[in-house]
């Protein structure tokens, strides 16, 4: 990967059959600074070709850094980028760049408008010059006017500032934000897009109508977690109203309950799906990042759609990732007795795709859920994989060393709540590494599945320092970053475990060794 610091995905798009991903990048080291837009292309979203940076500081409006932004595809097919630049006064301003040569499907060269910036803080608009960044993909209203959001804050109130334009060059700030929420702090990397009510297919960002809901996602600078709400967009009033019961904080709905930030979606017009990109930051200390020469990676792209409950989104790794599957191992259906674990051999446990389903029959034995246990991350920390329960913990031990001195545990516990069973999904990094300088905190989510009528499915994609786990078919996702010291260099193992007192049934289980993606 070379010496580098990778961060926010920027401006993802598909153009003339080629996928593009740009991202925040420091060409001079594995730490934050000197930010440009690195640029890679792919025909399959799996194997990538790096190019020269697409956007780098070159005019007053971005001379101190080219920060995040998005691509908008014009109705005639031309991509246009809006991005945040840092000007000589270190103010955050919004700029525009266009491809130099539209006949080049790789879009190697980009040109900036000479009259950048197009949007800037002023004494008139009272925008906070240090909190005005990350323009979204713009959308075109039925009135022929473009709209775009920029993240901001006033005191502790997070804002999605709305601008409008007829020509994409002259932008006028709306009197009111599209949406705001108190006590959330700065909203970074906002994303606003429609999702179909009765389909897994994606739609163009400008799609309106009775068969779509809207999603607003923001990244919280204060906590470095994201959250989203599902709601209704009124194009006449230009306001977004989250559905009743929406939680406006990172205790609400998240794409990912682990290390996942600065995410961005785009509409893939080739396959009519919406694809989500996200940045997985490090769990290692900066000195270790500098030693290894890189920091930060992009998560595997995920397809994203509205769950049939209409209460949350669902994500799944793009189908193309399955092209990397190699040797496959099956486990036959069997009962996994309480207190036992099974080693799964014949798979390269450092690079694997593991899919397993559990069936639990005797739910009457479930532990009672204490009403004060409302924060799943805290509950997963308190009840780690080594803490015996009744129905659970059961799941996978990944990147496990031979004597289990190191392992990352991804598992379920089932509790008896008020008039329903509650399923907790955890990713427990507490024993992931003997290197105690790593951040080894646990992550957790409550999973909206009914264990009475449904199997509990779990899919984990494992790639050395990365464990991305999808619970309940993608209803809850947790990405973790781990740096084992023993479970490396071909010495990692994979286990299925049950540390509860009750038996669980393995309904099905497959694991694949995964080949390396080509980056060339």
GROMACS .gro file of N, CA, C and O in nm, residues 139 147 162 164 176 178 192 208 214 231-241:
model
   80
  139UNK      N    1  -2.915   1.693  -0.530
  139UNK     CA    2  -3.032   1.634  -0.596
  139UNK      C    3  -3.111   1.744  -0.665
  139UNK      O    4  -3.106   1.860  -0.626
  147UNK      N    5  -3.022   2.106  -0.514
  147UNK     CA    6  -3.007   2.125  -0.370
  147UNK      C    7  -2.889   2.042  -0.321
  147UNK      O    8  -2.867   1.931  -0.370
  162UNK      N    9  -2.866   2.382   0.396
  162UNK     CA   10  -2.917   2.358   0.260
  162UNK      C   11  -2.883   2.477   0.170
  162UNK      O   12  -2.905   2.593   0.208
  164UNK      N   13  -2.925   2.608  -0.256
  164UNK     CA   14  -2.997   2.582  -0.381
  164UNK      C   15  -2.929   2.652  -0.497
  164UNK      O   16  -2.869   2.758  -0.479
  176UNK      N   17  -3.345   2.815   0.621
  176UNK     CA   18  -3.345   2.715   0.728
  176UNK      C   19  -3.267   2.592   0.684
  176UNK      O   20  -3.260   2.560   0.565
  178UNK      N   21  -3.203   2.189   0.623
  178UNK     CA   22  -3.293   2.077   0.590
  178UNK      C   23  -3.336   2.008   0.719
  178UNK      O   24  -3.451   1.969   0.737
  192UNK      N   25  -2.763   1.209   0.228
  192UNK     CA   26  -2.909   1.219   0.221
  192UNK      C   27  -2.953   1.153   0.092
  192UNK      O   28  -2.910   1.192  -0.016
  208UNK      N   29  -3.802   1.103  -0.614
  208UNK     CA   30  -3.904   1.140  -0.516
  208UNK      C   31  -4.028   1.056  -0.542
  208UNK      O   32  -4.037   0.987  -0.642
  214UNK      N   33  -3.682   0.868   0.287
  214UNK     CA   34  -3.549   0.927   0.280
  214UNK      C   35  -3.467   0.891   0.403
  214UNK      O   36  -3.523   0.865   0.510
  231UNK      N   37  -3.697   0.886   0.732
  231UNK     CA   38  -3.805   0.982   0.748
  231UNK      C   39  -3.864   1.024   0.615
  231UNK      O   40  -3.853   0.955   0.514
  232UNK      N   41  -3.926   1.143   0.618
  232UNK     CA   42  -3.999   1.194   0.502
  232UNK      C   43  -3.939   1.329   0.463
  232UNK      O   44  -3.919   1.416   0.549
  233UNK      N   45  -3.911   1.343   0.335
  233UNK     CA   46  -3.861   1.469   0.281
  233UNK      C   47  -3.975   1.541   0.210
  233UNK      O   48  -4.042   1.483   0.125
  234UNK      N   49  -3.997   1.666   0.247
  234UNK     CA   50  -4.097   1.748   0.182
  234UNK      C   51  -4.026   1.842   0.084
  234UNK      O   52  -3.961   1.938   0.126
  235UNK      N   53  -4.036   1.815  -0.048
  235UNK     CA   54  -3.958   1.894  -0.146
  235UNK      C   55  -4.011   2.037  -0.162
  235UNK      O   56  -3.938   2.124  -0.208
  236UNK      N   57  -4.137   2.061  -0.124
  236UNK     CA   58  -4.190   2.197  -0.136
  236UNK      C   59  -4.134   2.287  -0.026
  236UNK      O   60  -4.093   2.400  -0.050
  237UNK      N   61  -4.130   2.234   0.095
  237UNK     CA   62  -4.079   2.313   0.208
  237UNK      C   63  -3.930   2.291   0.231
  237UNK      O   64  -3.868   2.360   0.312
  238UNK      N   65  -3.872   2.192   0.162
  238UNK     CA   66  -3.732   2.155   0.181
  238UNK      C   67  -3.700   2.128   0.328
  238UNK      O   68  -3.604   2.181   0.384
  239UNK      N   69  -3.784   2.045   0.390
  239UNK     CA   70  -3.751   1.997   0.524
  239UNK      C   71  -3.758   1.845   0.526
  239UNK      O   72  -3.830   1.783   0.446
  240UNK      N   73  -3.681   1.788   0.616
  240UNK     CA   74  -3.679   1.644   0.636
  240UNK      C   75  -3.730   1.617   0.778
  240UNK      O   76  -3.682   1.682   0.873
  241UNK      N   77  -3.826   1.527   0.789
  241UNK     CA   78  -3.883   1.495   0.921
  241UNK      C   79  -3.859   1.346   0.950
  241UNK      O   80  -3.913   1.259   0.882
   0.00000   0.00000   0.00000
